PDB file of C-alpha atoms in Angstrom:
ATOM      1  CA  MET A   1       5.954 -25.928  49.008  1.00  0.00           C
ATOM      2  CA  ALA A   2       5.297 -26.556  45.321  1.00  0.00           C
ATOM      3  CA  ARG A   3       2.499 -24.017  45.441  1.00  0.00           C
ATOM      4  CA  GLY A   4       4.857 -21.455  46.957  1.00  0.00           C
ATOM      5  CA  LEU A   5       7.368 -22.053  44.195  1.00  0.00           C
ATOM      6  CA  THR A   6       4.637 -21.681  41.577  1.00  0.00           C
ATOM      7  CA  LEU A   7       3.505 -18.358  43.051  1.00  0.00           C
ATOM      8  CA  SER A   8       7.095 -17.167  43.271  1.00  0.00           C
ATOM      9  CA  ALA A   9       7.776 -18.119  39.670  1.00  0.00           C
ATOM     10  CA  GLY A  10       4.590 -16.392  38.570  1.00  0.00           C
ATOM     11  CA  LEU A  11       5.517 -13.225  40.462  1.00  0.00           C
ATOM     12  CA  THR A  12       8.987 -13.259  38.919  1.00  0.00           C
ATOM     13  CA  ALA A  13       7.518 -13.607  35.429  1.00  0.00           C
ATOM     14  CA  PHE A  14       5.113 -10.734  36.112  1.00  0.00           C
ATOM     15  CA  ILE A  15       7.937  -8.459  37.295  1.00  0.00           C
ATOM     16  CA  ALA A  16       9.977  -9.372  34.208  1.00  0.00           C
ATOM     17  CA  LEU A  17       7.069  -8.436  31.935  1.00  0.00           C
ATOM     18  CA  VAL A  18       6.660  -5.111  33.719  1.00  0.00           C
ATOM     19  CA  LEU A  19      10.363  -4.349  33.332  1.00  0.00           C
ATOM     20  CA  VAL A  20      10.269  -5.210  29.618  1.00  0.00           C
ATOM     21  CA  HIS A  21       7.228  -2.981  29.188  1.00  0.00           C
ATOM     22  CA  GLU A  22       8.939  -0.104  30.982  1.00  0.00           C
ATOM     23  CA  THR A  23      12.054  -0.533  28.844  1.00  0.00           C
ATOM     24  CA  CYS A  24      10.014  -0.468  25.640  1.00  0.00           C
ATOM     25  CA  SER A  25       8.086   2.551  26.891  1.00  0.00           C
ATOM     26  CA  ALA A  26      11.309   4.375  27.707  1.00  0.00           C
ATOM     27  CA  THR A  27      12.655   3.647  24.226  1.00  0.00           C
ATOM     28  CA  THR A  28       9.415   4.871  22.704  1.00  0.00           C
ATOM     29  CA  GLU A  29       9.655   8.123  24.694  1.00  0.00           C
ATOM     30  CA  VAL A  30      13.174   8.753  23.407  1.00  0.00           C
ATOM     31  CA  ASN A  31      11.998   8.224  19.838  1.00  0.00           C
ATOM     32  CA  HIS A  32       9.036  10.543  20.356  1.00  0.00           C
ATOM     33  CA  HIS A  33      11.217  13.441  21.491  1.00  0.00           C
ATOM     34  CA  CYS A  34      13.320  13.668  18.324  1.00  0.00           C
ATOM     35  CA  ALA A  35      12.938  16.864  16.319  1.00  0.00           C
ATOM     36  CA  PRO A  36      10.821  16.442  13.144  1.00  0.00           C
ATOM     37  CA  SER A  37      12.664  16.054   9.847  1.00  0.00           C
ATOM     38  CA  SER A  38      11.657  17.322   6.417  1.00  0.00           C
ATOM     39  CA  CYS A  39      12.164  16.450   2.759  1.00  0.00           C
ATOM     40  CA  GLY A  40      10.672  18.499  -0.059  1.00  0.00           C
ATOM     41  CA  ASN A  41       7.024  19.247   0.686  1.00  0.00           C
ATOM     42  CA  ILE A  42       6.867  16.678   3.501  1.00  0.00           C
ATOM     43  CA  ASN A  43       7.665  18.944   6.426  1.00  0.00           C
ATOM     44  CA  ASN A  44       6.818  16.956   9.540  1.00  0.00           C
ATOM     45  CA  ILE A  45       8.517  13.576   9.423  1.00  0.00           C
ATOM     46  CA  SER A  46       8.280  12.306  12.974  1.00  0.00           C
ATOM     47  CA  PHE A  47       7.594   9.142  14.964  1.00  0.00           C
ATOM     48  CA  PRO A  48       7.099   6.417  13.877  1.00  0.00           C
ATOM     49  CA  PHE A  49       8.732   7.647  10.650  1.00  0.00           C
ATOM     50  CA  ARG A  50      12.363   8.590  10.273  1.00  0.00           C
ATOM     51  CA  LEU A  51      14.748   9.663   7.532  1.00  0.00           C
ATOM     52  CA  LYS A  52      17.866   7.646   6.814  1.00  0.00           C
ATOM     53  CA  THR A  53      19.920  10.635   7.918  1.00  0.00           C
ATOM     54  CA  ASP A  54      18.180  10.915  11.319  1.00  0.00           C
ATOM     55  CA  PRO A  55      19.943   9.802  14.526  1.00  0.00           C
ATOM     56  CA  LYS A  56      19.614   6.064  15.088  1.00  0.00           C
ATOM     57  CA  ASN A  57      17.424   6.483  18.164  1.00  0.00           C
ATOM     58  CA  CYS A  58      14.794   8.438  16.218  1.00  0.00           C
ATOM     59  CA  GLY A  59      11.705   6.785  14.812  1.00  0.00           C
ATOM     60  CA  ASP A  60      11.104   3.142  13.961  1.00  0.00           C
ATOM     61  CA  SER A  61      13.475   1.538  11.470  1.00  0.00           C
ATOM     62  CA  ARG A  62      10.538  -0.239   9.812  1.00  0.00           C
ATOM     63  CA  TYR A  63       9.169   3.172   8.812  1.00  0.00           C
ATOM     64  CA  GLU A  64      12.353   4.615   7.374  1.00  0.00           C
ATOM     65  CA  LEU A  65      12.106   7.073   4.483  1.00  0.00           C
ATOM     66  CA  SER A  66      14.846   8.332   2.210  1.00  0.00           C
ATOM     67  CA  CYS A  67      15.141  11.807   0.699  1.00  0.00           C
ATOM     68  CA  GLU A  68      16.022  11.572  -2.996  1.00  0.00           C
ATOM     69  CA  ASN A  69      16.140  14.632  -5.242  1.00  0.00           C
ATOM     70  CA  ASN A  70      14.191  16.538  -2.606  1.00  0.00           C
ATOM     71  CA  ARG A  71      11.383  13.936  -2.591  1.00  0.00           C
ATOM     72  CA  ALA A  72      10.489  11.670   0.309  1.00  0.00           C
ATOM     73  CA  VAL A  73      10.691   8.047  -0.806  1.00  0.00           C
ATOM     74  CA  LEU A  74       9.307   4.887   0.787  1.00  0.00           C
ATOM     75  CA  TYR A  75      10.620   1.505  -0.337  1.00  0.00           C
ATOM     76  CA  LEU A  76       7.739  -0.874   0.297  1.00  0.00           C
ATOM     77  CA  PHE A  77       8.032  -4.605  -0.408  1.00  0.00           C
ATOM     78  CA  GLU A  78       9.866  -4.520  -3.776  1.00  0.00           C
ATOM     79  CA  GLY A  79       8.556  -1.178  -5.014  1.00  0.00           C
ATOM     80  CA  LYS A  80       9.612   2.457  -4.839  1.00  0.00           C
ATOM     81  CA  TYR A  81       6.981   5.013  -3.826  1.00  0.00           C
ATOM     82  CA  TYR A  82       6.915   8.780  -3.472  1.00  0.00           C
ATOM     83  CA  VAL A  83       5.323  10.136  -0.307  1.00  0.00           C
ATOM     84  CA  ARG A  84       2.426  12.497  -1.035  1.00  0.00           C
ATOM     85  CA  GLU A  85       1.233  13.097   2.510  1.00  0.00           C
ATOM     86  CA  ILE A  86       1.556  11.875   6.093  1.00  0.00           C
ATOM     87  CA  ASN A  87      -1.567  12.334   8.204  1.00  0.00           C
ATOM     88  CA  TYR A  88      -0.731  11.747  11.856  1.00  0.00           C
ATOM     89  CA  SER A  89      -4.293  12.364  13.059  1.00  0.00           C
ATOM     90  CA  LYS A  90      -5.582   9.564  10.783  1.00  0.00           C
ATOM     91  CA  TYR A  91      -2.456   7.386  11.173  1.00  0.00           C
ATOM     92  CA  THR A  92      -2.131   7.177   7.388  1.00  0.00           C
ATOM     93  CA  ILE A  93       0.518   7.816   4.773  1.00  0.00           C
ATOM     94  CA  ARG A  94      -0.403   8.460   1.121  1.00  0.00           C
ATOM     95  CA  ILE A  95       2.092   7.240  -1.456  1.00  0.00           C
ATOM     96  CA  VAL A  96       2.261   6.804  -5.236  1.00  0.00           C
ATOM     97  CA  ASP A  97       4.224   4.403  -7.422  1.00  0.00           C
ATOM     98  CA  SER A  98       7.373   6.150  -8.666  1.00  0.00           C
ATOM     99  CA  GLY A  99       6.563   5.060 -12.234  1.00  0.00           C
ATOM    100  CA  ILE A 100       3.260   6.947 -12.270  1.00  0.00           C
ATOM    101  CA  TYR A 101       3.179  10.622 -13.120  1.00  0.00           C
ATOM    102  CA  LYS A 102       0.784  13.076 -14.750  1.00  0.00           C
ATOM    103  CA  GLY A 103       2.132  12.831 -18.270  1.00  0.00           C
ATOM    104  CA  ASN A 104       2.470   9.096 -18.816  1.00  0.00           C
ATOM    105  CA  CYS A 105      -1.214   8.107 -18.618  1.00  0.00           C
ATOM    106  CA  PHE A 106      -1.326   4.345 -18.049  1.00  0.00           C
ATOM    107  CA  PRO A 107       2.062   3.089 -16.864  1.00  0.00           C
ATOM    108  CA  PHE A 108       2.253  -0.277 -18.606  1.00  0.00           C
ATOM    109  CA  SER A 109       5.620  -1.915 -17.976  1.00  0.00           C
ATOM    110  CA  THR A 110       6.982   0.900 -15.785  1.00  0.00           C
ATOM    111  CA  SER A 111       7.760  -1.582 -13.025  1.00  0.00           C
ATOM    112  CA  ASN A 112       8.168  -5.303 -12.590  1.00  0.00           C
ATOM    113  CA  PHE A 113       6.419  -5.175  -9.233  1.00  0.00           C
ATOM    114  CA  SER A 114       2.677  -5.198  -8.654  1.00  0.00           C
ATOM    115  CA  LEU A 115       1.066  -4.214  -5.392  1.00  0.00           C
ATOM    116  CA  TYR A 116      -2.327  -5.443  -4.231  1.00  0.00           C
ATOM    117  CA  GLY A 117      -4.279  -6.314  -1.113  1.00  0.00           C
ATOM    118  CA  TYR A 118      -2.577  -9.640  -0.377  1.00  0.00           C
ATOM    119  CA  ASN A 119       0.760  -7.923   0.296  1.00  0.00           C
ATOM    120  CA  PHE A 120      -0.728  -6.279   3.375  1.00  0.00           C
ATOM    121  CA  SER A 121      -2.188  -9.497   4.778  1.00  0.00           C
ATOM    122  CA  GLN A 122       1.294 -10.774   5.579  1.00  0.00           C
ATOM    123  CA  SER A 123       1.896 -10.975   9.306  1.00  0.00           C
ATOM    124  CA  ASP A 124       5.223  -9.139   9.081  1.00  0.00           C
ATOM    125  CA  SER A 125       3.839  -6.191   7.129  1.00  0.00           C
ATOM    126  CA  ALA A 126       4.522  -2.834   8.787  1.00  0.00           C
ATOM    127  CA  TYR A 127       1.386  -1.404   7.207  1.00  0.00           C
ATOM    128  CA  THR A 128      -2.292  -2.236   6.834  1.00  0.00           C
ATOM    129  CA  ARG A 129      -4.962  -1.293   4.300  1.00  0.00           C
ATOM    130  CA  TYR A 130      -7.699  -1.353   6.928  1.00  0.00           C
ATOM    131  CA  LEU A 131      -8.626   1.430   9.302  1.00  0.00           C
ATOM    132  CA  PRO A 132     -12.103   1.262  10.904  1.00  0.00           C
ATOM    133  CA  LYS A 133     -14.448   4.243  10.494  1.00  0.00           C
ATOM    134  CA  ILE A 134     -12.359   5.819   7.741  1.00  0.00           C
ATOM    135  CA  THR A 135     -14.377   4.233   4.935  1.00  0.00           C
ATOM    136  CA  GLU A 136     -17.592   2.233   4.870  1.00  0.00           C
ATOM    137  CA  ASP A 137     -15.803  -1.123   4.846  1.00  0.00           C
ATOM    138  CA  GLY A 138     -12.661   0.041   6.625  1.00  0.00           C
ATOM    139  CA  LYS A 139     -10.471  -0.172   3.518  1.00  0.00           C
ATOM    140  CA  LEU A 140      -8.186   2.712   2.722  1.00  0.00           C
ATOM    141  CA  SER A 141      -7.568   1.714  -0.893  1.00  0.00           C
ATOM    142  CA  ARG A 142      -8.864  -0.355  -3.788  1.00  0.00           C
ATOM    143  CA  SER A 143      -7.184  -2.163  -6.650  1.00  0.00           C
ATOM    144  CA  VAL A 144      -6.579  -1.061 -10.218  1.00  0.00           C
ATOM    145  CA  VAL A 145      -5.779  -4.036 -12.459  1.00  0.00           C
ATOM    146  CA  LEU A 146      -4.197  -3.515 -15.888  1.00  0.00           C
ATOM    147  CA  MET A 147      -4.708  -6.368 -18.345  1.00  0.00           C
ATOM    148  CA  SER A 148      -3.832  -7.200 -21.939  1.00  0.00           C
ATOM    149  CA  CYS A 149      -6.008  -9.531 -24.006  1.00  0.00           C
ATOM    150  CA  GLU A 150      -5.641 -11.438 -27.259  1.00  0.00           C
ATOM    151  CA  LYS A 151      -9.262 -10.713 -28.183  1.00  0.00           C
ATOM    152  CA  PRO A 152     -11.551  -7.712 -27.650  1.00  0.00           C
ATOM    153  CA  VAL A 153     -13.551  -7.984 -24.422  1.00  0.00           C
ATOM    154  CA  ASN A 154     -17.153  -6.818 -24.334  1.00  0.00           C
ATOM    155  CA  SER A 155     -17.777  -6.251 -20.643  1.00  0.00           C
ATOM    156  CA  PRO A 156     -19.061  -3.251 -18.665  1.00  0.00           C
ATOM    157  CA  PHE A 157     -16.354  -3.994 -16.081  1.00  0.00           C
ATOM    158  CA  TYR A 158     -13.477  -3.719 -18.574  1.00  0.00           C
ATOM    159  CA  LEU A 159     -12.415  -0.209 -19.525  1.00  0.00           C
ATOM    160  CA  GLY A 160     -10.476   0.079 -22.785  1.00  0.00           C
ATOM    161  CA  THR A 161      -7.278   2.109 -22.601  1.00  0.00           C
ATOM    162  CA  SER A 162      -6.721   2.754 -26.320  1.00  0.00           C
ATOM    163  CA  THR A 163      -7.846   6.388 -26.026  1.00  0.00           C
ATOM    164  CA  CYS A 164      -5.171   7.402 -23.556  1.00  0.00           C
ATOM    165  CA  ILE A 165      -2.085   5.261 -24.063  1.00  0.00           C
ATOM    166  CA  ASP A 166       0.396   7.134 -26.232  1.00  0.00           C
ATOM    167  CA  ASN A 167       2.169   4.038 -27.484  1.00  0.00           C
ATOM    168  CA  GLU A 168      -0.973   1.981 -28.056  1.00  0.00           C
ATOM    169  CA  LYS A 169      -0.406   1.726 -31.823  1.00  0.00           C
ATOM    170  CA  SER A 170       3.144   0.505 -31.488  1.00  0.00           C
ATOM    171  CA  SER A 171       2.315  -1.959 -28.720  1.00  0.00           C
ATOM    172  CA  SER A 172      -1.001  -3.301 -30.006  1.00  0.00           C
ATOM    173  CA  ASN A 173      -1.107  -2.968 -33.789  1.00  0.00           C
ATOM    174  CA  THR A 174       1.766  -5.031 -35.131  1.00  0.00           C
ATOM    175  CA  SER A 175       2.120  -6.297 -38.691  1.00  0.00           C
ATOM    176  CA  THR A 176       1.102  -9.770 -37.573  1.00  0.00           C
ATOM    177  CA  SER A 177      -2.451  -9.811 -36.249  1.00  0.00           C
ATOM    178  CA  ARG A 178      -1.850 -12.739 -33.923  1.00  0.00           C
ATOM    179  CA  PHE A 179       0.465 -10.552 -31.834  1.00  0.00           C
ATOM    180  CA  LYS A 180      -2.112  -7.810 -31.419  1.00  0.00           C
ATOM    181  CA  ARG A 181      -3.067  -7.101 -27.812  1.00  0.00           C
ATOM    182  CA  TYR A 182      -6.070  -5.260 -26.433  1.00  0.00           C
ATOM    183  CA  ARG A 183      -5.464  -3.465 -23.169  1.00  0.00           C
ATOM    184  CA  TYR A 184      -8.024  -2.893 -20.441  1.00  0.00           C
ATOM    185  CA  VAL A 185      -8.216  -1.674 -16.883  1.00  0.00           C
ATOM    186  CA  LYS A 186     -10.480  -2.926 -14.115  1.00  0.00           C
ATOM    187  CA  VAL A 187     -11.002  -0.994 -10.893  1.00  0.00           C
ATOM    188  CA  GLY A 188     -11.935  -2.640  -7.604  1.00  0.00           C
ATOM    189  CA  ARG A 189     -12.204  -6.221  -6.391  1.00  0.00           C
ATOM    190  CA  THR A 190     -11.095  -8.682  -9.048  1.00  0.00           C
ATOM    191  CA  SER A 191     -11.204 -12.439  -8.599  1.00  0.00           C
ATOM    192  CA  ALA A 192      -9.614 -15.051 -10.841  1.00  0.00           C
ATOM    193  CA  THR A 193     -12.973 -15.707 -12.509  1.00  0.00           C
ATOM    194  CA  ASP A 194     -13.173 -12.042 -13.539  1.00  0.00           C
ATOM    195  CA  VAL A 195     -10.135 -12.401 -15.796  1.00  0.00           C
ATOM    196  CA  GLU A 196     -11.180 -13.456 -19.294  1.00  0.00           C
ATOM    197  CA  ASP A 197      -9.517 -16.541 -20.790  1.00  0.00           C
ATOM    198  CA  SER A 198      -7.748 -14.506 -23.468  1.00  0.00           C
ATOM    199  CA  CYS A 199      -6.420 -11.979 -20.966  1.00  0.00           C
ATOM    200  CA  LYS A 200      -3.463 -11.784 -18.650  1.00  0.00           C
ATOM    201  CA  VAL A 201      -2.731  -9.402 -15.817  1.00  0.00           C
ATOM    202  CA  GLU A 202       0.197  -7.107 -16.583  1.00  0.00           C
ATOM    203  CA  GLN A 203       0.270  -4.906 -13.510  1.00  0.00           C
ATOM    204  CA  MET A 204      -1.660  -4.014 -10.372  1.00  0.00           C
ATOM    205  CA  PHE A 205      -1.838  -0.778  -8.441  1.00  0.00           C
ATOM    206  CA  LEU A 206      -3.775   0.674  -5.524  1.00  0.00           C
ATOM    207  CA  THR A 207      -5.698   3.945  -5.290  1.00  0.00           C
ATOM    208  CA  SER A 208      -7.505   5.867  -2.568  1.00  0.00           C
ATOM    209  CA  TRP A 209      -9.243   8.303  -4.917  1.00  0.00           C
ATOM    210  CA  PRO A 210     -12.910   8.697  -3.835  1.00  0.00           C
ATOM    211  CA  ARG A 211     -15.045   6.028  -5.435  1.00  0.00           C
ATOM    212  CA  ASN A 212     -16.601   6.962  -8.764  1.00  0.00           C
ATOM    213  CA  ASP A 213     -19.616   4.839  -9.700  1.00  0.00           C
ATOM    214  CA  ASP A 214     -20.160   6.705 -12.976  1.00  0.00           C
ATOM    215  CA  PRO A 215     -20.449   4.024 -15.708  1.00  0.00           C
ATOM    216  CA  ASN A 216     -19.009   6.532 -18.196  1.00  0.00           C
ATOM    217  CA  ILE A 217     -15.746   6.949 -16.306  1.00  0.00           C
ATOM    218  CA  SER A 218     -12.828   7.340 -18.707  1.00  0.00           C
ATOM    219  CA  CYS A 219      -9.354   5.875 -18.580  1.00  0.00           C
ATOM    220  CA  LYS A 220      -8.066   9.394 -17.950  1.00  0.00           C
ATOM    221  CA  ASP A 221     -10.234   9.496 -14.827  1.00  0.00           C
ATOM    222  CA  VAL A 222      -8.679   6.242 -13.672  1.00  0.00           C
ATOM    223  CA  HIS A 223      -5.237   7.656 -14.374  1.00  0.00           C
ATOM    224  CA  LYS A 224      -6.043  10.568 -12.066  1.00  0.00           C
ATOM    225  CA  GLU A 225      -6.801   7.976  -9.395  1.00  0.00           C
ATOM    226  CA  LEU A 226      -3.369   6.420  -9.871  1.00  0.00           C
ATOM    227  CA  VAL A 227      -1.608   9.799  -9.751  1.00  0.00           C
ATOM    228  CA  TYR A 228      -3.452  10.628  -6.522  1.00  0.00           C
ATOM    229  CA  GLY A 229      -1.864   7.564  -4.916  1.00  0.00           C
ATOM    230  CA  PHE A 230      -3.148   5.385  -2.110  1.00  0.00           C
ATOM    231  CA  GLU A 231      -3.311   5.441   1.656  1.00  0.00           C
ATOM    232  CA  ILE A 232      -2.053   2.824   4.066  1.00  0.00           C
ATOM    233  CA  SER A 233      -1.941   2.911   7.847  1.00  0.00           C
ATOM    234  CA  TRP A 234       0.665   2.003  10.412  1.00  0.00           C
ATOM    235  CA  LEU A 235      -1.842   1.894  13.287  1.00  0.00           C
ATOM    236  CA  GLN A 236      -2.946  -1.762  13.328  1.00  0.00           C
ATOM    237  CA  ALA A 237       0.464  -3.029  12.213  1.00  0.00           C
ATOM    238  CA  TRP A 238       2.386  -0.974  14.783  1.00  0.00           C
ATOM    239  CA  PRO A 239       3.986  -3.291  17.388  1.00  0.00           C
ATOM    240  CA  TYR A 240       2.844  -1.092  20.286  1.00  0.00           C
ATOM    241  CA  ASN A 241      -0.777  -1.423  19.216  1.00  0.00           C
ATOM    242  CA  LEU A 242      -2.374  -4.290  21.179  1.00  0.00           C
ATOM    243  CA  ARG A 243      -4.894  -4.946  18.375  1.00  0.00           C
ATOM    244  CA  ALA A 244      -2.048  -6.242  16.221  1.00  0.00           C
ATOM    245  CA  LEU A 245      -1.411  -8.944  18.831  1.00  0.00           C
ATOM    246  CA  LEU A 246      -4.963 -10.251  18.902  1.00  0.00           C
ATOM    247  CA  PRO A 247      -5.802 -13.427  16.945  1.00  0.00           C
ATOM    248  CA  GLY A 248      -7.845 -12.898  13.825  1.00  0.00           C
ATOM    249  CA  GLU A 249      -6.444  -9.457  13.044  1.00  0.00           C
ATOM    250  CA  VAL A 250      -4.524 -10.774  10.048  1.00  0.00           C
ATOM    251  CA  SER A 251      -6.454 -12.637   7.380  1.00  0.00           C
ATOM    252  CA  VAL A 252      -5.496 -13.907   3.955  1.00  0.00           C
ATOM    253  CA  SER A 253      -7.921 -12.822   1.269  1.00  0.00           C
ATOM    254  CA  LYS A 254      -9.579 -15.464  -0.879  1.00  0.00           C
ATOM    255  CA  GLN A 255      -9.701 -12.933  -3.700  1.00  0.00           C
ATOM    256  CA  LEU A 256      -6.967 -12.915  -6.313  1.00  0.00           C
ATOM    257  CA  PHE A 257      -6.683  -9.141  -6.200  1.00  0.00           C
ATOM    258  CA  GLU A 258      -8.531  -7.628  -3.280  1.00  0.00           C
ATOM    259  CA  GLY A 259     -10.344  -4.419  -4.208  1.00  0.00           C
TER     260      GLY A 259
END
């Protein structure tokens, strides 16, 4: 008798799961059949993305974009980002910090928010920086760390920014030498031990510009990387993707700023 009840309960649970799955699938189908939206040069905004002005049953609310001054905008974590491109075949969206543009070179103090790899290791993140087979290590982006130091740093990994920051004289060369700051940028993986004792991190950004291993890379080259923006994917973080439900998919980096 007990065995019969167990089987009955199991069958009931199975049927309930099937019904839930069918309901979710039906909802997904409705979302898929909405007409694409557009904003500026982003012409095909469709599932899972949606504009704020779209009908409520269109797209996924976690992937909502706004259209501001004819530019598609994504508010991610605490930052504001302009959408450069949505690639549905790669499941990626390329965005750029709203404080970065072609004329401002290095954007020191344009925003109080820094974005780096750890943000995307949070279990509730709607996006991921990893997409297998896209890059050698699966990462879609790498870090750009902007630092200011009390003393000059002689390191091949620190790139001085004095040649391309317009306000460098006003910000670094004050009348009192003890307030003088030397600004540098470091691209790629940066651990706490990589930050010199006299330095502090001011801001962090991400870029998906193709890797440049040229040791003579200039700060203007790095700025081009920032203007290009960075890619993130919704594939592994999407709730309908079973990989996101498997243990071990989300890991917290031991690096301070994951490159």
